[in-house]
Amino acid sequence: KTIGATYMVAAGLTPKAVYDGTDTDLDQYLCHICEFAFAMQECIKRINKHSFNNFQLRIGINHGSLVAGVIGATKPQYDIWGNTVNVASRMESTGKVGKIRLQRRAVCY
């Protein structure tokens, strides 16, 4: 999802009925989203090199529960809400360019 100049990504959005609550699942989702963040950084470097631009990324990663749904009657859009989303957004917006901010409790996994 894009919000202005922000690109919001969500990983591991599984219903509670599917999620078995093991740390293995959380580890897998966190690894995938971190790998995606590193890949985005490498991609932007290649784009800058070949297009003579200086695009820069700030990345914030958080994990936790959220609410998801479709909003809008004429132009329906899938969206996610909750403190998990808000914290990730704040981590990105206050982060340093070229760096990935990861919530401290995610490092324990």
mmCIF file of N, CA and C in Angstrom:
data_model
loop_
_atom_site.group_PDB
_atom_site.id
_atom_site.type_symbol
_atom_site.label_atom_id
_atom_site.label_comp_id
_atom_site.label_asym_id
_atom_site.label_seq_id
_atom_site.Cartn_x
_atom_site.Cartn_y
_atom_site.Cartn_z
ATOM 1 N N LYS A 1 0.855 -1.174 0.000
ATOM 2 C CA LYS A 1 0.000 0.000 0.000
ATOM 3 C C LYS A 1 0.895 1.228 0.000
ATOM 4 N N THR A 2 0.559 2.203 -0.794
ATOM 5 C CA THR A 2 1.308 3.454 -0.779
ATOM 6 C C THR A 2 0.490 4.521 -0.067
ATOM 7 N N ILE A 3 1.188 5.309 0.733
ATOM 8 C CA ILE A 3 0.584 6.432 1.447
ATOM 9 C C ILE A 3 1.529 7.603 1.229
ATOM 10 N N GLY A 4 1.215 8.458 0.278
ATOM 11 C CA GLY A 4 2.142 9.531 -0.068
ATOM 12 C C GLY A 4 3.420 8.920 -0.601
ATOM 13 N N ALA A 5 4.547 9.211 0.046
ATOM 14 C CA ALA A 5 5.839 8.659 -0.360
ATOM 15 C C ALA A 5 6.177 7.394 0.424
ATOM 16 N N THR A 6 5.227 6.881 1.198
ATOM 17 C CA THR A 6 5.451 5.703 2.028
ATOM 18 C C THR A 6 4.867 4.464 1.367
ATOM 19 N N TYR A 7 5.606 3.366 1.445
ATOM 20 C CA TYR A 7 5.150 2.071 0.939
ATOM 21 C C TYR A 7 4.996 1.158 2.145
ATOM 22 N N MET A 8 3.781 0.754 2.454
ATOM 23 C CA MET A 8 3.493 -0.066 3.633
ATOM 24 C C MET A 8 3.363 -1.523 3.198
ATOM 25 N N VAL A 9 4.096 -2.406 3.897
ATOM 26 C CA VAL A 9 4.076 -3.833 3.602
ATOM 27 C C VAL A 9 3.657 -4.585 4.859
ATOM 28 N N ALA A 10 2.847 -5.613 4.690
ATOM 29 C CA ALA A 10 2.460 -6.482 5.806
ATOM 30 C C ALA A 10 2.784 -7.918 5.432
ATOM 31 N N ALA A 11 3.322 -8.666 6.384
ATOM 32 C CA ALA A 11 3.666 -10.072 6.140
ATOM 33 C C ALA A 11 3.016 -10.939 7.209
ATOM 34 N N GLY A 12 2.686 -12.150 6.841
ATOM 35 C CA GLY A 12 2.165 -13.101 7.827
ATOM 36 C C GLY A 12 0.773 -12.804 8.302
ATOM 37 N N LEU A 13 -0.039 -12.209 7.457
ATOM 38 C CA LEU A 13 -1.418 -11.901 7.857
ATOM 39 C C LEU A 13 -2.259 -13.163 7.736
ATOM 40 N N THR A 14 -2.249 -13.946 8.813
ATOM 41 C CA THR A 14 -3.022 -15.184 8.817
ATOM 42 C C THR A 14 -4.082 -15.113 9.899
ATOM 43 N N PRO A 15 -5.237 -15.698 9.637
ATOM 44 C CA PRO A 15 -6.273 -15.726 10.674
ATOM 45 C C PRO A 15 -5.779 -16.502 11.884
ATOM 46 N N LYS A 16 -6.291 -16.162 13.057
ATOM 47 C CA LYS A 16 -5.884 -16.863 14.273
ATOM 48 C C LYS A 16 -6.148 -18.359 14.168
ATOM 49 N N ALA A 17 -7.169 -18.733 13.414
ATOM 50 C CA ALA A 17 -7.488 -20.151 13.275
ATOM 51 C C ALA A 17 -6.363 -20.904 12.557
ATOM 52 N N VAL A 18 -5.609 -20.200 11.697
ATOM 53 C CA VAL A 18 -4.524 -20.839 10.951
ATOM 54 C C VAL A 18 -3.215 -20.754 11.724
ATOM 55 N N TYR A 19 -2.991 -19.637 12.395
ATOM 56 C CA TYR A 19 -1.748 -19.418 13.142
ATOM 57 C C TYR A 19 -1.740 -20.304 14.376
ATOM 58 N N ASP A 20 -0.724 -21.141 14.508
ATOM 59 C CA ASP A 20 -0.696 -22.067 15.645
ATOM 60 C C ASP A 20 -0.007 -21.483 16.873
ATOM 61 N N GLY A 21 0.447 -20.240 16.778
ATOM 62 C CA GLY A 21 1.009 -19.559 17.936
ATOM 63 C C GLY A 21 2.448 -19.912 18.256
ATOM 64 N N THR A 22 3.116 -20.649 17.396
ATOM 65 C CA THR A 22 4.499 -21.018 17.680
ATOM 66 C C THR A 22 5.442 -19.900 17.266
ATOM 67 N N ASP A 23 6.577 -19.851 17.958
ATOM 68 C CA ASP A 23 7.594 -18.872 17.617
ATOM 69 C C ASP A 23 8.172 -19.129 16.238
ATOM 70 N N THR A 24 8.096 -20.370 15.764
ATOM 71 C CA THR A 24 8.612 -20.700 14.436
ATOM 72 C C THR A 24 7.891 -19.885 13.369
ATOM 73 N N ASP A 25 6.572 -19.753 13.491
ATOM 74 C CA ASP A 25 5.813 -18.950 12.539
ATOM 75 C C ASP A 25 6.265 -17.497 12.586
ATOM 76 N N LEU A 26 6.382 -16.939 13.773
ATOM 77 C CA LEU A 26 6.800 -15.552 13.923
ATOM 78 C C LEU A 26 8.213 -15.351 13.388
ATOM 79 N N ASP A 27 9.107 -16.284 13.696
ATOM 80 C CA ASP A 27 10.472 -16.209 13.168
ATOM 81 C C ASP A 27 10.464 -16.144 11.654
ATOM 82 N N GLN A 28 9.653 -16.987 11.056
ATOM 83 C CA GLN A 28 9.582 -17.050 9.597
ATOM 84 C C GLN A 28 9.087 -15.727 9.018
ATOM 85 N N TYR A 29 8.033 -15.168 9.590
ATOM 86 C CA TYR A 29 7.499 -13.907 9.080
ATOM 87 C C TYR A 29 8.492 -12.770 9.259
ATOM 88 N N LEU A 30 9.143 -12.703 10.422
ATOM 89 C CA LEU A 30 10.119 -11.652 10.664
ATOM 90 C C LEU A 30 11.315 -11.786 9.721
ATOM 91 N N CYS A 31 11.756 -13.006 9.486
ATOM 92 C CA CYS A 31 12.871 -13.217 8.553
ATOM 93 C C CYS A 31 12.495 -12.775 7.147
ATOM 94 N N HIS A 32 11.287 -13.125 6.712
ATOM 95 C CA HIS A 32 10.851 -12.743 5.362
ATOM 96 C C HIS A 32 10.772 -11.228 5.206
ATOM 97 N N ILE A 33 10.215 -10.552 6.189
ATOM 98 C CA ILE A 33 10.063 -9.106 6.061
ATOM 99 C C ILE A 33 11.423 -8.414 6.150
ATOM 100 N N CYS A 34 12.339 -8.942 6.957
ATOM 101 C CA CYS A 34 13.690 -8.368 7.023
ATOM 102 C C CYS A 34 14.443 -8.604 5.717
ATOM 103 N N GLU A 35 14.312 -9.795 5.158
ATOM 104 C CA GLU A 35 14.944 -10.073 3.860
ATOM 105 C C GLU A 35 14.384 -9.140 2.785
ATOM 106 N N PHE A 36 13.089 -8.890 2.837
ATOM 107 C CA PHE A 36 12.463 -7.969 1.893
ATOM 108 C C PHE A 36 13.029 -6.560 2.051
ATOM 109 N N ALA A 37 13.231 -6.122 3.300
ATOM 110 C CA ALA A 37 13.786 -4.786 3.556
ATOM 111 C C ALA A 37 15.196 -4.674 2.993
ATOM 112 N N PHE A 38 16.029 -5.698 3.207
ATOM 113 C CA PHE A 38 17.387 -5.680 2.658
ATOM 114 C C PHE A 38 17.359 -5.676 1.127
ATOM 115 N N ALA A 39 16.451 -6.454 0.547
ATOM 116 C CA ALA A 39 16.328 -6.502 -0.914
ATOM 117 C C ALA A 39 15.897 -5.142 -1.468
ATOM 118 N N MET A 40 14.999 -4.461 -0.754
ATOM 119 C CA MET A 40 14.582 -3.121 -1.191
ATOM 120 C C MET A 40 15.770 -2.164 -1.192
ATOM 121 N N GLN A 41 16.619 -2.250 -0.175
ATOM 122 C CA GLN A 41 17.794 -1.385 -0.118
ATOM 123 C C GLN A 41 18.729 -1.650 -1.299
ATOM 124 N N GLU A 42 18.952 -2.911 -1.615
ATOM 125 C CA GLU A 42 19.816 -3.251 -2.752
ATOM 126 C C GLU A 42 19.191 -2.795 -4.070
ATOM 127 N N CYS A 43 17.896 -2.960 -4.187
ATOM 128 C CA CYS A 43 17.184 -2.553 -5.403
ATOM 129 C C CYS A 43 17.296 -1.043 -5.621
ATOM 130 N N ILE A 44 17.120 -0.278 -4.563
ATOM 131 C CA ILE A 44 17.180 1.182 -4.700
ATOM 132 C C ILE A 44 18.594 1.630 -5.067
ATOM 133 N N LYS A 45 19.609 0.904 -4.591
ATOM 134 C CA LYS A 45 20.991 1.214 -4.987
ATOM 135 C C LYS A 45 21.181 1.015 -6.491
ATOM 136 N N ARG A 46 20.653 -0.096 -7.016
ATOM 137 C CA ARG A 46 20.762 -0.360 -8.459
ATOM 138 C C ARG A 46 19.997 0.679 -9.269
ATOM 139 N N ILE A 47 18.800 1.019 -8.812
ATOM 140 C CA ILE A 47 18.005 2.035 -9.514
ATOM 141 C C ILE A 47 18.760 3.346 -9.548
ATOM 142 N N ASN A 48 19.320 3.767 -8.428
ATOM 143 C CA ASN A 48 20.065 5.026 -8.363
ATOM 144 C C ASN A 48 21.281 4.999 -9.289
ATOM 145 N N LYS A 49 21.977 3.874 -9.317
ATOM 146 C CA LYS A 49 23.177 3.760 -10.145
ATOM 147 C C LYS A 49 22.850 3.906 -11.629
ATOM 148 N N HIS A 50 21.775 3.276 -12.057
ATOM 149 C CA HIS A 50 21.446 3.255 -13.481
ATOM 150 C C HIS A 50 20.589 4.427 -13.935
ATOM 151 N N SER A 51 19.996 5.147 -13.007
ATOM 152 C CA SER A 51 19.131 6.272 -13.403
ATOM 153 C C SER A 51 19.694 7.617 -12.959
ATOM 154 N N PHE A 52 20.861 7.592 -12.326
ATOM 155 C CA PHE A 52 21.512 8.818 -11.854
ATOM 156 C C PHE A 52 20.604 9.612 -10.906
ATOM 157 N N ASN A 53 19.836 8.887 -10.117
ATOM 158 C CA ASN A 53 18.990 9.496 -9.094
ATOM 159 C C ASN A 53 19.607 9.261 -7.720
ATOM 160 N N ASN A 54 18.989 9.815 -6.720
ATOM 161 C CA ASN A 54 19.447 9.612 -5.353
ATOM 162 C C ASN A 54 18.251 9.308 -4.447
ATOM 163 N N PHE A 55 17.451 8.314 -4.861
ATOM 164 C CA PHE A 55 16.332 7.904 -4.026
ATOM 165 C C PHE A 55 16.881 7.294 -2.741
ATOM 166 N N GLN A 56 16.188 7.530 -1.625
ATOM 167 C CA GLN A 56 16.641 7.020 -0.342
ATOM 168 C C GLN A 56 15.478 6.383 0.402
ATOM 169 N N LEU A 57 15.807 5.387 1.224
ATOM 170 C CA LEU A 57 14.788 4.671 1.988
ATOM 171 C C LEU A 57 15.016 4.820 3.485
ATOM 172 N N ARG A 58 13.922 4.875 4.206
ATOM 173 C CA ARG A 58 13.899 4.706 5.658
ATOM 174 C C ARG A 58 12.917 3.572 5.897
ATOM 175 N N ILE A 59 13.311 2.592 6.697
ATOM 176 C CA ILE A 59 12.469 1.410 6.889
ATOM 177 C C ILE A 59 12.224 1.191 8.373
ATOM 178 N N GLY A 60 10.953 0.961 8.743
ATOM 179 C CA GLY A 60 10.581 0.626 10.113
ATOM 180 C C GLY A 60 9.831 -0.694 10.123
ATOM 181 N N ILE A 61 10.251 -1.615 10.983
ATOM 182 C CA ILE A 61 9.620 -2.939 11.062
ATOM 183 C C ILE A 61 9.095 -3.161 12.478
ATOM 184 N N ASN A 62 7.833 -3.550 12.564
ATOM 185 C CA ASN A 62 7.197 -3.854 13.835
ATOM 186 C C ASN A 62 6.398 -5.141 13.660
ATOM 187 N N HIS A 63 6.042 -5.782 14.744
ATOM 188 C CA HIS A 63 5.171 -6.960 14.640
ATOM 189 C C HIS A 63 4.165 -6.947 15.776
ATOM 190 N N GLY A 64 3.033 -7.565 15.514
ATOM 191 C CA GLY A 64 1.977 -7.631 16.511
ATOM 192 C C GLY A 64 0.621 -7.767 15.858
ATOM 193 N N SER A 65 -0.403 -7.655 16.663
ATOM 194 C CA SER A 65 -1.761 -7.828 16.145
ATOM 195 C C SER A 65 -2.241 -6.545 15.466
ATOM 196 N N LEU A 66 -3.196 -6.715 14.590
ATOM 197 C CA LEU A 66 -3.791 -5.587 13.882
ATOM 198 C C LEU A 66 -5.172 -5.978 13.390
ATOM 199 N N VAL A 67 -5.859 -5.010 12.829
ATOM 200 C CA VAL A 67 -7.178 -5.237 12.235
ATOM 201 C C VAL A 67 -7.042 -4.994 10.741
ATOM 202 N N ALA A 68 -7.650 -5.858 9.944
ATOM 203 C CA ALA A 68 -7.589 -5.722 8.489
ATOM 204 C C ALA A 68 -8.995 -5.782 7.923
ATOM 205 N N GLY A 69 -9.196 -5.094 6.810
ATOM 206 C CA GLY A 69 -10.503 -5.136 6.174
ATOM 207 C C GLY A 69 -10.530 -4.327 4.905
ATOM 208 N N VAL A 70 -11.660 -4.379 4.244
ATOM 209 C CA VAL A 70 -11.869 -3.633 3.009
ATOM 210 C C VAL A 70 -12.747 -2.436 3.338
ATOM 211 N N ILE A 71 -12.325 -1.254 2.877
ATOM 212 C CA ILE A 71 -13.099 -0.033 3.099
ATOM 213 C C ILE A 71 -13.430 0.596 1.755
ATOM 214 N N GLY A 72 -14.515 1.350 1.731
ATOM 215 C CA GLY A 72 -14.907 2.070 0.528
ATOM 216 C C GLY A 72 -15.970 1.338 -0.263
ATOM 217 N N ALA A 73 -16.994 2.078 -0.669
ATOM 218 C CA ALA A 73 -18.093 1.482 -1.437
ATOM 219 C C ALA A 73 -17.853 1.611 -2.937
ATOM 220 N N THR A 74 -17.369 2.764 -3.391
ATOM 221 C CA THR A 74 -17.177 2.967 -4.822
ATOM 222 C C THR A 74 -15.800 2.512 -5.299
ATOM 223 N N LYS A 75 -14.807 2.618 -4.430
ATOM 224 C CA LYS A 75 -13.453 2.177 -4.768
ATOM 225 C C LYS A 75 -12.899 1.384 -3.582
ATOM 226 N N PRO A 76 -13.313 0.112 -3.433
ATOM 227 C CA PRO A 76 -12.902 -0.678 -2.275
ATOM 228 C C PRO A 76 -11.383 -0.861 -2.217
ATOM 229 N N GLN A 77 -10.830 -0.731 -1.011
ATOM 230 C CA GLN A 77 -9.400 -0.925 -0.806
ATOM 231 C C GLN A 77 -9.176 -1.732 0.463
ATOM 232 N N TYR A 78 -8.221 -2.632 0.393
ATOM 233 C CA TYR A 78 -7.815 -3.416 1.564
ATOM 234 C C TYR A 78 -6.929 -2.521 2.419
ATOM 235 N N ASP A 79 -7.132 -2.528 3.718
ATOM 236 C CA ASP A 79 -6.330 -1.681 4.593
ATOM 237 C C ASP A 79 -6.099 -2.393 5.916
ATOM 238 N N ILE A 80 -5.094 -1.934 6.655
ATOM 239 C CA ILE A 80 -4.796 -2.472 7.977
ATOM 240 C C ILE A 80 -4.693 -1.317 8.963
ATOM 241 N N TRP A 81 -5.114 -1.573 10.225
ATOM 242 C CA TRP A 81 -5.112 -0.554 11.270
ATOM 243 C C TRP A 81 -4.587 -1.160 12.552
ATOM 244 N N GLY A 82 -4.205 -0.294 13.452
ATOM 245 C CA GLY A 82 -3.846 -0.725 14.797
ATOM 246 C C GLY A 82 -2.527 -0.147 15.249
ATOM 247 N N ASN A 83 -2.230 -0.351 16.506
ATOM 248 C CA ASN A 83 -1.005 0.182 17.086
ATOM 249 C C ASN A 83 0.235 -0.374 16.399
ATOM 250 N N THR A 84 0.199 -1.637 15.998
ATOM 251 C CA THR A 84 1.330 -2.247 15.297
ATOM 252 C C THR A 84 1.668 -1.452 14.041
ATOM 253 N N VAL A 85 0.650 -1.084 13.289
ATOM 254 C CA VAL A 85 0.832 -0.300 12.060
ATOM 255 C C VAL A 85 1.325 1.104 12.403
ATOM 256 N N ASN A 86 0.730 1.719 13.409
ATOM 257 C CA ASN A 86 1.121 3.080 13.793
ATOM 258 C C ASN A 86 2.578 3.144 14.235
ATOM 259 N N VAL A 87 3.009 2.180 15.033
ATOM 260 C CA VAL A 87 4.396 2.174 15.507
ATOM 261 C C VAL A 87 5.366 1.984 14.338
ATOM 262 N N ALA A 88 5.070 1.060 13.436
ATOM 263 C CA ALA A 88 5.933 0.856 12.270
ATOM 264 C C ALA A 88 6.025 2.136 11.445
ATOM 265 N N SER A 89 4.910 2.819 11.283
ATOM 266 C CA SER A 89 4.893 4.077 10.537
ATOM 267 C C SER A 89 5.750 5.137 11.217
ATOM 268 N N ARG A 90 5.649 5.238 12.530
ATOM 269 C CA ARG A 90 6.459 6.228 13.274
ATOM 270 C C ARG A 90 7.936 5.867 13.233
ATOM 271 N N MET A 91 8.229 4.574 13.278
ATOM 272 C CA MET A 91 9.628 4.143 13.199
ATOM 273 C C MET A 91 10.229 4.531 11.853
ATOM 274 N N GLU A 92 9.456 4.372 10.794
ATOM 275 C CA GLU A 92 9.933 4.765 9.461
ATOM 276 C C GLU A 92 10.102 6.270 9.376
ATOM 277 N N SER A 93 9.102 7.021 9.797
ATOM 278 C CA SER A 93 9.123 8.475 9.601
ATOM 279 C C SER A 93 10.185 9.170 10.458
ATOM 280 N N THR A 94 10.585 8.558 11.561
ATOM 281 C CA THR A 94 11.602 9.177 12.412
ATOM 282 C C THR A 94 12.964 8.494 12.265
ATOM 283 N N GLY A 95 13.065 7.532 11.368
ATOM 284 C CA GLY A 95 14.301 6.788 11.185
ATOM 285 C C GLY A 95 15.339 7.556 10.379
ATOM 286 N N LYS A 96 16.523 6.974 10.310
ATOM 287 C CA LYS A 96 17.618 7.550 9.535
ATOM 288 C C LYS A 96 17.580 6.984 8.122
ATOM 289 N N VAL A 97 17.885 7.827 7.167
ATOM 290 C CA VAL A 97 17.910 7.409 5.767
ATOM 291 C C VAL A 97 18.942 6.292 5.591
ATOM 292 N N GLY A 98 18.549 5.248 4.863
ATOM 293 C CA GLY A 98 19.442 4.131 4.590
ATOM 294 C C GLY A 98 19.510 3.098 5.699
ATOM 295 N N LYS A 99 18.722 3.282 6.758
ATOM 296 C CA LYS A 99 18.750 2.364 7.898
ATOM 297 C C LYS A 99 17.417 1.646 8.045
ATOM 298 N N ILE A 100 17.464 0.498 8.721
ATOM 299 C CA ILE A 100 16.265 -0.279 9.028
ATOM 300 C C ILE A 100 16.076 -0.241 10.532
ATOM 301 N N ARG A 101 14.936 0.245 10.974
ATOM 302 C CA ARG A 101 14.613 0.244 12.408
ATOM 303 C C ARG A 101 13.726 -0.958 12.687
ATOM 304 N N LEU A 102 14.130 -1.739 13.667
ATOM 305 C CA LEU A 102 13.410 -2.948 14.041
ATOM 306 C C LEU A 102 13.017 -2.837 15.499
ATOM 307 N N GLN A 103 11.760 -3.096 15.782
ATOM 308 C CA GLN A 103 11.281 -3.034 17.172
ATOM 309 C C GLN A 103 12.117 -3.947 18.052
ATOM 310 N N ARG A 104 12.531 -3.455 19.199
ATOM 311 C CA ARG A 104 13.422 -4.198 20.096
ATOM 312 C C ARG A 104 12.879 -5.583 20.428
ATOM 313 N N ARG A 105 11.577 -5.711 20.662
ATOM 314 C CA ARG A 105 11.038 -7.029 21.029
ATOM 315 C C ARG A 105 11.120 -8.011 19.873
ATOM 316 N N ALA A 106 11.248 -7.531 18.635
ATOM 317 C CA ALA A 106 11.416 -8.430 17.483
ATOM 318 C C ALA A 106 12.815 -9.011 17.451
ATOM 319 N N VAL A 107 13.791 -8.310 17.989
ATOM 320 C CA VAL A 107 15.170 -8.788 17.991
ATOM 321 C C VAL A 107 15.297 -10.056 18.825
ATOM 322 N N CYS A 108 14.459 -10.196 19.840
ATOM 323 C CA CYS A 108 14.500 -11.386 20.696
ATOM 324 C C CYS A 108 14.148 -12.646 19.942
ATOM 325 N N TYR A 109 13.429 -12.512 18.838
ATOM 326 C CA TYR A 109 13.058 -13.672 18.042
ATOM 327 C C TYR A 109 14.170 -13.961 17.082
#
